[in-house]
């Protein structure tokens, strides 16, 4: 058998696994791999400007295409710079494989130049990780890593490869589909549980589907099945931030997002329901609010592929540990076999309509300043009918985007939910554009967040990616300022975005088009110009500085204690509430 | 504001894992990362081909947390099986301790007499000291060490417990 170097084996394995794009940054410990990638005919390497950017690009690529994202970085600082994105991918269950260079095996542990204990550092922010000490193991490990990253509950996997292992040779054989002996995710639901679930749904008088990112991870079959099951049962649907798009927002069964900045109708329906069908969602604290007041009268079915999500925060009546798509299909089949018809839920819907009438997403009109919500609504209107992918940074703009931009399809909404990583959105947009060259990819950003990975302007220029950045510039870390207004009597400690750059000039310096929108009269034309201008465009949209994001369930409050407008804000909070994130 | 604490229970978990680099760090680190307690932890290779190790962990926490600990262990890639011995019915648990006691005269004789009652073995002796080897459940060893404390206890080494379900299965 022909011998190949570790670096060749790595790259050949990536090709065998169907990898087309790698986001990376070179350095001493990965030079042998970079040499293999030199003018490589099959693998496109996207040179980033900071390794954190590479990880978020891989996330954006993965979330928008359903394929795993691949990252290549050097040892030491390359690896540590990647850690935020790896953790982000763990919390949001994004399939990602990160290849890190390592110092040569005989130097490990000697505090060698650019040595960091990458497997140690990433042990708890990966689904699994490897230090590969022999080129003979490499092909197997790479195949196994992709299998682990993409199956079960997806997540990031790190492969740390010492430099001597990249150079040394070993016989190469393409491995069989390989899996770790003790890795066997449970994907199929127990038929008895399906039957019980079908009966619970059929008997419910006030059912609600509560769906999450797991439905999107489970692929297009899962979102199609969700739509069908909702149709069959006639029940309303709400979703987490991560699950937006799994169910069409244009459906009359859609109640909007739930949780801290969710709609009145979604949160009230959860609170008053007699049955919650949770699918690929994890009852996170941003969703439940105060636990003892969370949906007190409901039975709960929880479908999740990760057993540790079950009963973690909320005790459920019927756990189903399985893939969301296959379980939804089983439920549809079970429903039909049992001959159930949609129950008469008109009373339930009448109550929901009452909550809808509150119109919790309304915001005050303004003729002198652009209301940020109005800007998002304008963006939504102007892009209707286009194949648009939205990414966001983290803050008020993210929540306004979730509330006022509406999604009818999955994989079109990319946001950092679990970790809440400022700096995610812009690189994620670059990754999404790489995977979807014909889509209109827009990053809705804040003035503070965009600065966290602003260096990637150069990456978009280099690869001629026509990404659009739409900054809702309120000159504040708005979400921090809002909490300070609510909790600390408006003492705005360090939340003003002082010394902001001239974003338009900055864009131009990188070869982008820069546009500034200063007042409501300029909004529509500015958005249109952004969409119609070829190539990358950055928009600095000046919005009302002190707007707050409502509705809001303050930390530690019950769903029914939702604040609808600033009039309800006292400016102080009990220590117990202050202690919650 | 004060931080509330919940009632906890002691559980003995037996975990079989693939014998691979970093597995112990992965498990121990998961406990610290998620704020779980480890009272004791033992690990050793148990299979003929050295591919599998058994880890026994004594932990404590409210039932809800114990449940999470098991689920979190179970999702680690190299973990084959987690059994909650405390939950799965009667089981045997044993640990071994080496106990060094120094003394002369009455104390020395009394130490030997107690060791006999506890079926501790003398594994080293000098004119002024003994090292006893004792095995048994944790509380028996605790009691023995407590008694030795009055008779010139010098140092103690304990293995932490290993456990196994009773009966055929
Ligand atoms: C890396 C990181 N650091 C800090 C935070 C805490 N944080 C959450 S939102 C926010 C302010 C974001 O400001 P901006 O990007 O301007 O968005 P806005 O809220 O004004 O829309 C901060 C600092 C975070 N989420 N991520
Ligand atoms: Mg801002």
XYZ file of C-alpha atoms and ligand atoms in Angstrom:
777
model
C 0.000 0.000 0.000
C 1.278 3.452 -0.837
C 2.438 5.521 2.091
C 1.198 9.065 2.479
C 2.136 11.876 4.833
C -0.236 12.756 7.664
C -1.018 16.056 5.949
C -1.911 14.247 2.705
C -3.994 11.700 4.588
C -5.881 14.524 6.317
C -6.662 16.363 3.109
C -7.561 13.170 1.238
C -9.919 12.217 4.068
C -11.583 15.626 3.900
C -12.131 15.117 0.179
C -13.479 11.610 0.777
C -15.935 13.102 3.250
C -17.190 15.618 0.704
C -15.610 18.719 2.233
C -15.450 21.616 -0.223
C -14.566 24.604 1.937
C -12.180 25.060 4.845
C -12.055 28.281 6.852
C -8.602 28.785 8.255
C -5.491 30.679 9.127
C -1.933 29.359 8.780
C 0.907 29.150 11.283
C 4.011 27.132 12.074
C 2.249 24.041 13.371
C 0.048 23.594 10.274
C 2.524 24.447 7.525
C 2.637 20.846 6.202
C -1.163 20.923 5.778
C -1.063 24.341 4.139
C 1.508 23.040 1.721
C -0.905 20.318 0.637
C -3.630 22.933 0.230
C -1.415 25.100 -2.002
C -3.434 25.605 -5.194
C -5.533 22.608 -4.276
C -7.999 21.711 -7.035
C -10.769 20.335 -4.795
C -10.669 22.111 -1.457
C -11.307 25.817 -1.294
C -9.553 27.500 1.584
C -11.015 30.743 2.891
C -8.327 32.798 4.562
C -9.863 34.641 7.494
C -8.467 37.554 9.468
C -8.877 36.072 12.958
C -9.452 32.448 13.950
C -12.672 33.316 15.802
C -13.953 34.515 12.449
C -13.164 31.124 10.936
C -15.221 29.281 13.535
C -18.286 31.487 13.090
C -17.951 31.258 9.304
C -17.965 27.490 9.647
C -21.067 27.774 11.827
C -22.816 30.009 9.315
C -21.872 27.652 6.512
C -23.134 24.642 8.478
C -26.380 26.195 9.680
C -27.324 27.446 6.225
C -26.347 24.344 4.227
C -26.850 21.484 6.695
C -23.289 20.340 5.960
C -20.564 20.346 8.623
C -18.319 23.407 8.783
C -14.571 22.828 8.741
C -11.908 24.983 10.378
C -8.117 24.767 10.193
C -5.937 26.713 12.611
C -2.462 26.581 14.036
C -1.404 25.552 17.545
C -1.356 27.805 20.611
C -2.950 31.172 19.817
C -4.653 29.772 16.708
C -6.411 27.185 18.807
C -7.239 29.494 21.715
C -8.689 32.078 19.328
C -11.008 29.391 17.992
C -12.435 28.487 21.379
C -15.290 31.008 21.454
C -16.682 29.716 18.176
C -16.250 26.113 19.256
C -18.214 26.810 22.425
C -20.841 28.665 20.414
C -21.245 25.610 18.172
C -21.568 23.355 21.208
C -24.353 25.425 22.731
C -26.249 25.760 19.455
C -25.602 22.156 18.323
C -23.810 23.085 15.109
C -21.865 20.338 13.284
C -18.285 21.530 13.005
C -14.855 19.921 12.759
C -11.888 22.006 13.887
C -8.422 20.868 12.920
C -5.686 22.363 15.053
C -1.968 22.067 14.597
C 0.075 21.007 17.607
C 3.776 21.062 18.428
C 5.651 17.861 17.570
C 4.852 14.912 19.848
C 8.268 14.932 21.548
C 7.767 18.602 22.477
C 4.312 18.179 24.008
C 4.386 19.180 27.656
C 7.626 21.143 27.395
C 6.003 24.600 27.067
C 7.327 24.693 23.535
C 6.790 27.732 21.317
C 3.071 28.105 20.573
C 2.184 25.070 22.615
C -1.205 25.039 24.297
C -3.008 22.026 25.717
C -5.680 22.157 23.043
C -7.422 18.896 23.936
C -7.432 19.979 27.578
C -8.721 23.456 26.765
C -11.443 22.203 24.452
C -12.490 19.098 26.360
C -15.621 20.687 27.760
C -16.526 22.873 24.819
C -16.522 20.098 22.245
C -18.754 17.110 21.711
C -15.538 15.122 21.475
C -11.879 15.785 20.777
C -8.744 13.946 19.724
C -5.001 14.255 19.894
C -3.707 12.136 17.016
C -0.283 10.723 17.744
C 0.261 8.637 14.621
C -0.462 9.234 10.925
C -1.763 5.658 10.755
C -4.712 6.663 13.009
C -5.507 9.870 11.185
C -7.928 8.726 8.482
C -9.962 6.768 10.986
C -10.098 9.681 13.418
C -11.134 12.173 10.742
C -13.986 9.940 9.569
C -15.090 9.273 13.119
C -14.916 12.981 13.964
C -17.239 13.877 11.080
C -19.607 11.101 12.092
C -19.758 12.349 15.678
C -20.070 16.002 14.656
C -22.989 15.381 12.316
C -25.064 12.656 13.986
C -27.104 12.531 17.179
C -27.128 16.005 18.653
C -24.646 17.739 16.342
C -21.706 19.612 17.785
C -18.089 20.637 17.376
C -15.244 18.099 17.309
C -11.582 19.088 17.571
C -8.747 17.097 15.999
C -5.352 18.174 17.309
C -2.516 17.042 15.027
C 1.138 17.404 16.076
C 3.401 18.701 13.351
C 5.521 15.530 13.177
C 2.358 13.496 12.621
C 1.587 15.729 9.623
C 5.021 15.054 8.169
C 5.438 11.343 9.009
C 4.035 8.779 6.573
C 1.773 5.773 6.937
C -0.131 3.448 4.622
C -3.403 5.042 3.585
C -6.644 3.236 3.117
C -10.020 4.912 3.001
C -11.736 3.750 6.195
C -15.145 2.134 6.285
C -17.859 4.367 7.740
C -16.417 4.325 11.186
C -17.910 5.041 14.479
C -16.606 4.988 17.975
C -17.466 1.716 19.725
C -19.416 3.426 22.478
C -21.103 6.158 20.387
C -24.615 5.098 19.493
C -27.128 7.948 19.472
C -30.693 6.798 19.886
C -32.705 7.974 16.859
C -35.848 5.880 16.819
C -38.640 6.408 19.335
C -40.248 3.577 21.296
C -43.572 2.727 19.557
C -45.363 2.596 22.912
C -44.303 6.183 23.614
C -45.531 7.254 20.187
C -48.931 5.706 20.895
C -49.118 7.434 24.279
C -48.114 10.749 22.744
C -50.748 10.456 20.017
C -53.437 9.845 22.646
C -52.245 12.782 24.742
C -52.384 15.078 21.706
C -55.806 13.794 20.668
C -57.239 14.379 24.148
C -55.724 17.795 24.708
C -58.019 20.796 24.810
C -55.272 23.419 24.870
C -52.253 21.913 23.091
C -49.247 23.837 21.835
C -46.140 22.880 19.890
C -42.971 24.362 21.333
C -40.198 23.782 18.807
C -36.487 24.525 18.788
C -33.274 24.367 16.822
C -33.372 20.558 16.988
C -36.128 20.504 14.379
C -33.917 22.441 11.985
C -30.938 20.210 12.786
C -33.060 17.178 12.003
C -33.266 18.384 8.405
C -35.928 19.263 5.842
C -37.928 16.055 6.505
C -38.384 17.183 10.100
C -39.657 20.644 9.203
C -42.000 19.138 6.618
C -43.284 16.650 9.178
C -43.820 19.420 11.720
C -45.973 21.304 9.238
C -48.022 18.206 8.519
C -48.542 17.292 12.156
C -49.647 20.833 12.982
C -52.067 20.688 10.074
C -53.469 17.376 11.319
C -53.891 18.436 14.918
C -54.820 22.079 14.449
C -52.630 23.110 17.384
C -50.759 26.421 17.611
C -46.976 26.624 17.267
C -44.361 28.711 18.986
C -40.616 28.355 18.757
C -37.386 29.317 20.397
C -34.984 31.834 18.900
C -33.015 28.940 17.387
C -36.062 27.299 15.877
C -37.341 30.231 13.807
C -38.126 29.146 10.266
C -38.916 25.517 11.094
C -42.574 26.495 10.912
C -43.754 29.196 8.516
C -44.363 32.535 10.190
C -47.037 33.235 7.569
C -49.243 30.407 8.886
C -52.217 31.334 11.040
C -51.102 28.622 13.480
C -47.905 30.560 14.205
C -47.818 32.472 17.494
C -44.354 33.965 17.131
C -41.285 33.349 19.244
C -41.661 32.619 22.953
C -39.516 33.498 25.928
C -37.915 36.622 27.304
C -38.648 38.735 24.212
C -41.339 36.505 22.798
C -44.879 37.514 21.952
C -47.677 37.868 24.468
C -49.732 35.185 22.731
C -46.859 32.662 22.630
C -46.009 33.054 26.293
C -49.611 33.150 27.478
C -50.496 30.103 25.403
C -47.547 28.240 26.968
C -48.667 29.340 30.400
C -52.303 28.302 29.955
C -51.800 25.188 27.826
C -52.887 21.729 28.998
C -50.344 19.999 26.736
C -46.910 21.144 25.571
C -45.299 19.162 22.776
C -41.643 20.191 22.947
C -39.657 19.188 19.878
C -35.899 19.724 19.731
C -36.043 22.469 22.326
C -34.407 22.434 25.723
C -36.497 24.507 28.172
C -33.703 27.019 28.527
C -33.997 29.790 31.121
C -34.617 32.418 28.425
C -37.701 30.409 27.457
C -39.152 29.290 30.765
C -38.812 32.392 32.889
C -39.414 31.580 36.560
C -39.473 27.794 36.680
C -42.115 27.312 39.354
C -44.509 29.458 37.349
C -43.735 27.862 33.993
C -46.819 26.370 32.355
C -48.157 25.044 35.659
C -51.200 23.151 34.363
C -49.796 21.358 31.358
C -48.681 17.832 30.658
C -45.414 17.869 28.761
C -44.105 15.659 25.984
C -40.424 16.249 25.292
C -38.857 14.953 22.083
C -35.088 15.346 22.081
C -32.174 13.343 20.779
C -30.075 14.252 23.798
C -31.152 12.427 26.913
C -29.475 15.018 29.119
C -31.953 17.639 27.866
C -34.777 15.674 29.441
C -35.809 16.821 32.933
C -32.793 19.133 33.094
C -34.785 22.262 33.837
C -38.426 21.212 33.664
C -39.854 17.832 34.656
C -41.795 16.287 31.792
C -44.500 13.639 31.672
C -43.438 11.805 28.529
C -39.814 11.943 27.417
C -39.078 10.640 23.928
C -35.363 10.323 23.283
C -35.081 10.217 19.506
C -34.531 12.194 16.333
C -37.116 14.948 15.883
C -37.782 14.122 12.230
C -38.324 10.419 12.667
C -40.467 10.988 15.771
C -42.677 13.548 14.046
C -43.122 11.114 11.158
C -44.019 8.366 13.644
C -46.533 10.668 15.332
C -48.150 11.464 11.985
C -48.391 7.767 11.170
C -49.743 6.999 14.645
C -52.295 9.786 14.410
C -53.552 8.530 11.062
C -53.639 4.869 12.098
C -55.652 5.760 15.187
C -58.083 7.567 12.885
C -57.944 10.816 14.850
C -59.421 13.975 13.444
C -58.332 17.431 14.563
C -60.196 18.186 17.787
C -62.400 21.214 18.033
C -59.991 23.736 19.482
C -62.111 26.784 18.768
C -62.329 27.787 22.426
C -58.553 27.597 22.741
C -58.086 29.608 19.552
C -60.564 32.202 20.782
C -58.421 32.746 23.881
C -55.305 32.926 21.739
C -56.940 35.522 19.525
C -57.645 37.533 22.651
C -53.949 37.518 23.519
C -53.030 38.303 19.935
C -55.210 41.386 20.108
C -52.798 42.835 22.684
C -50.456 43.326 19.711
C -47.384 42.979 21.870
C -44.896 43.781 19.107
C -46.319 47.230 18.435
C -43.945 50.115 18.902
C -44.394 53.857 19.026
C -44.328 55.642 15.684
C -41.758 58.360 15.176
C -41.305 60.772 12.308
C -37.988 62.340 13.258
C -35.998 59.256 14.190
C -35.901 55.756 12.748
C -37.434 53.286 15.143
C -35.195 50.186 15.015
C -38.231 47.916 14.762
C -39.405 49.955 11.803
C -36.043 49.517 10.110
C -36.261 45.720 10.473
C -39.827 45.720 9.193
C -38.624 47.770 6.201
C -35.819 45.319 5.566
C -38.290 42.450 5.711
C -40.655 44.099 3.247
C -37.887 45.036 0.823
C -36.487 41.503 0.709
C -39.752 39.569 0.393
C -39.699 37.093 -2.433
C -35.917 37.048 -2.463
C -33.874 34.103 -1.256
C -32.661 35.844 1.860
C -30.532 34.567 4.730
C -30.377 36.681 7.866
C -27.625 36.493 10.441
C -27.464 38.619 13.562
C -25.051 39.800 16.146
C -26.157 39.862 19.786
C -28.210 42.516 21.507
C -31.428 44.423 21.009
C -31.067 44.337 17.227
C -31.001 40.520 17.416
C -34.283 40.429 19.313
C -35.890 43.013 17.063
C -34.815 40.957 14.064
C -36.339 37.839 15.639
C -39.569 39.718 16.289
C -39.987 41.730 13.091
C -38.319 39.661 10.393
C -40.418 36.614 9.561
C -39.192 33.295 8.236
C -41.103 30.748 6.231
C -38.247 28.289 5.701
C -35.521 26.726 7.833
C -31.774 27.453 7.558
C -32.439 31.109 6.719
C -31.991 32.494 10.229
C -28.558 32.262 11.811
C -28.045 33.645 15.268
C -26.028 32.860 18.363
C -28.659 31.655 20.802
C -27.030 29.584 23.498
C -23.775 31.429 23.996
C -25.003 34.834 22.822
C -21.709 35.629 21.143
C -21.225 39.195 19.967
C -19.061 38.910 16.862
C -20.911 35.869 15.546
C -23.159 37.446 12.957
C -20.810 38.965 10.438
C -18.472 35.980 9.991
C -21.530 33.694 10.013
C -22.841 35.744 7.074
C -19.590 35.205 5.196
C -19.825 31.458 5.825
C -23.461 31.401 4.729
C -22.597 33.294 1.561
C -19.818 30.800 0.796
C -22.323 27.980 1.048
C -25.118 29.856 -0.767
C -23.503 32.011 -3.440
C -26.835 33.092 -4.923
C -28.621 34.046 -1.717
C -28.992 37.564 -0.404
C -27.135 37.285 2.905
C -27.681 40.116 5.357
C -26.113 40.483 8.772
C -28.294 42.560 11.068
C -25.744 44.018 13.460
C -25.345 46.387 16.385
C -22.777 49.161 16.516
C -20.896 47.399 19.336
C -21.123 43.780 18.160
C -19.974 44.511 14.629
C -16.682 45.759 16.005
C -15.912 42.369 17.542
C -15.041 40.766 14.215
C -14.922 43.799 11.937
C -11.541 42.658 10.575
C -13.403 40.117 8.422
C -14.400 42.943 6.062
C -11.154 42.001 4.347
C -12.182 38.358 3.967
C -15.412 39.277 2.194
C -13.496 41.628 -0.115
C -10.864 39.012 -0.925
C -13.379 36.352 -1.940
C -15.790 38.851 -3.570
C -18.626 37.793 -1.326
C -21.583 40.166 -1.717
C -22.489 40.107 1.972
C -24.598 42.959 3.338
C -24.192 44.349 6.841
C -27.095 46.371 8.217
C -26.051 48.082 11.444
C -28.799 49.334 13.711
C -26.598 52.042 15.139
C -28.001 53.303 18.426
C -24.576 54.340 19.749
C -25.117 52.073 22.712
C -24.636 48.518 23.756
C -28.359 48.782 23.692
C -29.216 45.565 25.456
C -26.853 46.358 28.316
C -28.216 49.882 28.500
C -31.778 48.518 28.578
C -30.976 46.247 31.542
C -29.296 49.138 33.309
C -32.399 51.234 32.731
C -34.603 48.460 34.098
C -32.445 47.296 36.964
C -29.990 50.006 37.937
C -32.023 53.228 37.675
C -30.474 54.144 34.335
C -26.892 54.281 35.551
C -25.378 53.606 32.132
C -22.068 52.223 33.300
C -19.776 51.673 30.287
C -22.573 50.912 27.859
C -22.192 53.971 25.638
C -20.434 53.187 22.341
C -17.927 55.982 22.526
C -15.446 56.742 19.721
C -17.340 54.799 17.097
C -15.548 54.690 13.777
C -17.042 56.266 10.687
C -18.500 52.968 9.480
C -18.998 54.209 5.922
C -15.359 55.231 5.572
C -14.251 52.023 7.239
C -16.245 49.992 4.714
C -14.774 51.982 1.871
C -11.281 51.440 3.197
C -11.857 47.708 2.690
C -13.280 48.163 -0.793
C -16.900 47.854 0.312
C -19.743 50.181 -0.495
C -20.764 52.208 2.544
C -24.209 53.741 2.959
C -25.494 55.918 5.770
C -29.191 56.176 6.560
C -29.950 59.062 8.873
C -33.674 59.605 8.962
C -36.984 57.891 8.271
C -37.221 59.504 4.830
C -33.964 57.838 3.757
C -34.807 54.385 5.066
C -36.587 52.813 2.135
C -34.207 54.146 -0.501
C -31.182 53.196 1.589
C -32.367 49.627 1.978
C -33.115 49.409 -1.723
C -29.684 50.751 -2.575
C -28.093 48.170 -0.301
C -29.950 45.325 -2.018
C -29.319 46.598 -5.521
C -25.635 47.405 -5.120
C -23.519 44.470 -6.267
C -20.713 43.319 -3.987
C -20.441 43.768 -0.244
C -22.320 46.675 1.290
C -22.297 48.065 4.807
C -25.202 50.207 5.959
C -24.866 52.453 8.982
C -28.498 52.961 9.881
C -28.872 55.575 12.610
C -31.775 54.622 14.837
C -33.458 56.017 17.944
C -30.844 55.712 20.659
C -32.922 54.872 23.677
C -35.483 52.425 22.293
C -36.119 49.369 24.390
C -36.953 45.891 23.283
C -40.426 44.844 24.392
C -42.248 42.742 25.265
C -39.895 41.496 27.941
C -40.126 38.982 30.719
C -37.516 40.157 33.211
C -35.113 37.455 34.478
C -36.767 35.384 37.144
C -40.283 36.553 36.337
C -43.199 34.408 35.209
C -44.550 34.457 31.654
C -47.608 36.268 32.939
C -45.453 39.049 34.409
C -44.462 40.261 30.975
C -43.638 43.935 30.512
C -45.267 45.371 27.425
C -43.996 48.919 27.479
C -41.595 51.235 29.301
C -44.426 52.535 31.481
C -44.273 49.307 33.471
C -40.599 49.608 34.278
C -39.699 50.526 37.841
C -35.953 50.957 37.335
C -35.017 48.709 40.240
C -35.081 45.011 40.945
C -34.790 42.655 43.918
C -31.349 41.135 44.539
C -32.704 37.686 43.627
C -33.595 38.982 40.170
C -30.344 40.931 39.864
C -28.448 37.703 40.489
C -29.920 36.064 37.392
C -28.361 36.534 33.994
C -29.851 37.611 49.432
C -28.732 34.114 50.459
C -27.939 31.144 48.283
C -30.325 28.218 48.849
C -29.139 24.612 49.133
C -31.023 21.429 48.295
C -31.154 18.088 50.159
C -28.712 15.606 48.701
C -28.420 11.812 48.450
C -25.323 9.658 48.109
C -25.134 7.518 44.971
C -22.558 5.023 43.758
C -22.171 5.040 39.975
C -20.371 2.386 38.026
C -19.225 3.459 34.581
C -17.602 1.370 31.874
C -15.549 3.329 29.382
C -13.282 2.842 26.418
C -9.729 2.937 27.671
C -8.468 5.990 25.817
C -6.232 8.940 26.574
C -7.905 11.669 28.563
C -10.967 9.674 29.583
C -10.446 10.281 33.289
C -9.956 14.013 32.725
C -13.086 14.048 30.589
C -15.175 12.499 33.333
C -13.648 14.294 36.307
C -13.721 17.567 34.376
C -17.373 17.132 33.486
C -18.158 16.919 37.202
C -16.313 20.137 37.999
C -17.570 21.966 34.910
C -21.186 21.264 35.818
C -20.756 21.747 39.543
C -21.334 18.124 40.587
C -19.626 16.527 43.586
C -17.173 13.647 43.630
C -16.714 11.953 47.013
C -14.458 9.286 45.615
C -13.362 7.987 42.253
C -11.574 4.790 41.336
C -10.528 3.588 37.944
C -8.860 0.484 36.569
C -8.632 -1.536 33.418
C -11.018 -4.532 33.681
C -10.962 -6.285 30.316
C -8.624 -8.923 29.007
C -7.649 -6.847 25.973
C -7.199 -3.663 28.063
C -9.853 -1.861 26.001
C -12.325 -1.209 28.805
C -12.010 0.384 32.226
C -14.457 0.544 35.068
C -14.783 3.798 36.933
C -16.632 3.889 40.232
C -17.729 7.300 41.402
C -19.390 8.132 44.673
C -21.308 11.339 44.284
C -24.055 13.200 46.062
C -26.797 15.537 45.033
C -30.569 15.933 44.878
C -32.287 13.167 42.808
C -32.778 15.573 39.907
C -29.043 16.243 39.804
C -28.132 12.550 40.060
C -30.352 11.962 37.050
C -28.524 14.691 35.123
C -25.120 13.336 36.152
C -26.025 9.960 34.680
C -27.350 11.529 31.469
C -24.290 13.757 31.132
C -21.955 10.781 31.646
C -23.906 8.751 29.148
C -23.485 11.307 26.366
C -19.689 11.336 26.605
C -18.492 9.551 23.510
C -16.169 6.996 25.208
C -18.752 5.957 27.837
C -20.328 2.538 27.249
C -22.637 2.217 30.196
C -23.520 3.997 33.399
C -25.229 2.118 36.226
C -26.540 3.712 39.349
C -25.762 0.977 41.887
C -27.691 2.780 44.600
C -30.777 2.800 42.390
C -30.412 -0.702 40.915
C -30.963 -2.611 44.142
C -28.589 -4.284 46.573
C -24.936 -3.982 45.785
C -21.596 -4.564 47.412
C -19.194 -1.720 47.970
C -15.683 -2.047 49.288
C -12.667 0.106 49.745
C -9.198 -0.530 51.008
C -7.215 1.634 53.416
C -3.671 1.594 54.715
C -3.534 3.033 58.217
C -0.240 3.833 59.959
C -0.309 3.972 63.747
C 2.686 4.759 65.984
C 2.805 4.054 69.670
C 4.182 1.874 72.401
C 2.856 0.046 75.445
C -0.887 0.010 76.114
C -1.710 1.953 72.962
C 0.187 -0.487 70.795
C -1.570 -3.477 72.279
C -4.986 -1.828 72.041
C -4.358 -0.958 68.372
C -3.568 -4.575 67.594
C -6.613 -5.798 69.494
C -8.940 -3.438 67.590
C -7.309 -4.367 64.293
C -8.153 -7.953 65.037
C -11.801 -7.111 65.709
C -11.986 -5.175 62.421
C -10.122 -7.911 60.542
C -7.408 -5.471 59.571
C -4.126 -7.090 58.561
C -0.724 -5.947 59.705
C 1.294 -5.362 56.536
C 4.306 -3.628 58.085
C 5.623 -3.348 61.566
C 8.485 -1.703 63.468
C 8.957 -1.637 67.222
C 7.092 1.657 67.368
C 4.562 1.401 64.554
C 2.156 -0.671 62.458
C 0.668 -0.297 59.019
C -2.758 -1.946 58.925
C -4.539 -2.938 55.750
C -8.306 -2.872 56.080
C -11.041 -3.446 53.523
C -14.752 -2.950 53.879
C -17.547 -0.526 53.335
C -16.706 3.128 53.849
C -18.330 3.469 57.278
C -16.409 0.517 58.720
C -13.164 2.097 57.600
C -14.222 5.459 58.958
C -14.919 3.875 62.333
C -11.585 2.073 62.396
C -9.682 5.220 61.536
C -11.632 7.108 64.190
C -10.514 4.601 66.830
C -6.897 4.691 65.656
C -6.916 8.457 65.975
C -6.901 8.012 69.773
C -4.081 5.472 69.577
C -1.443 7.361 67.572
C -2.680 7.622 64.004
C 0.111 8.875 61.726
C -1.346 8.696 58.227
C -4.062 7.142 56.110
C -4.255 6.126 52.465
C -7.614 5.085 50.985
C -8.507 3.748 47.560
C -12.061 5.027 47.334
C -14.731 2.460 46.727
C -15.450 -0.059 44.031
C -18.941 -1.453 43.797
C -20.932 -4.178 42.094
C -24.587 -5.246 41.974
C -25.375 -8.434 43.913
C -26.643 -11.582 42.230
C -26.182 -13.102 38.795
C -26.810 -10.159 36.495
C -18.651 38.542 23.458
C -19.704 39.176 24.255
N -19.389 40.095 25.202
C -20.367 40.688 25.930
C -21.673 40.370 25.735
C -22.762 41.030 26.564
N -23.655 41.823 25.705
C -24.843 41.368 25.281
S -25.632 42.437 24.273
C -24.401 43.567 24.419
C -24.482 44.886 23.709
C -24.563 44.762 22.242
O -24.524 46.046 21.684
P -24.819 46.278 20.149
O -24.052 45.322 19.339
O -24.632 47.712 19.834
O -26.337 45.857 20.015
P -27.669 46.623 20.541
O -28.065 45.927 21.805
O -27.333 48.039 20.743
O -28.646 46.388 19.453
C -23.400 43.093 25.267
C -22.198 43.841 25.644
C -21.958 39.391 24.759
N -23.204 38.975 24.519
N -20.982 38.831 24.022
Mg -25.990 49.259 19.751
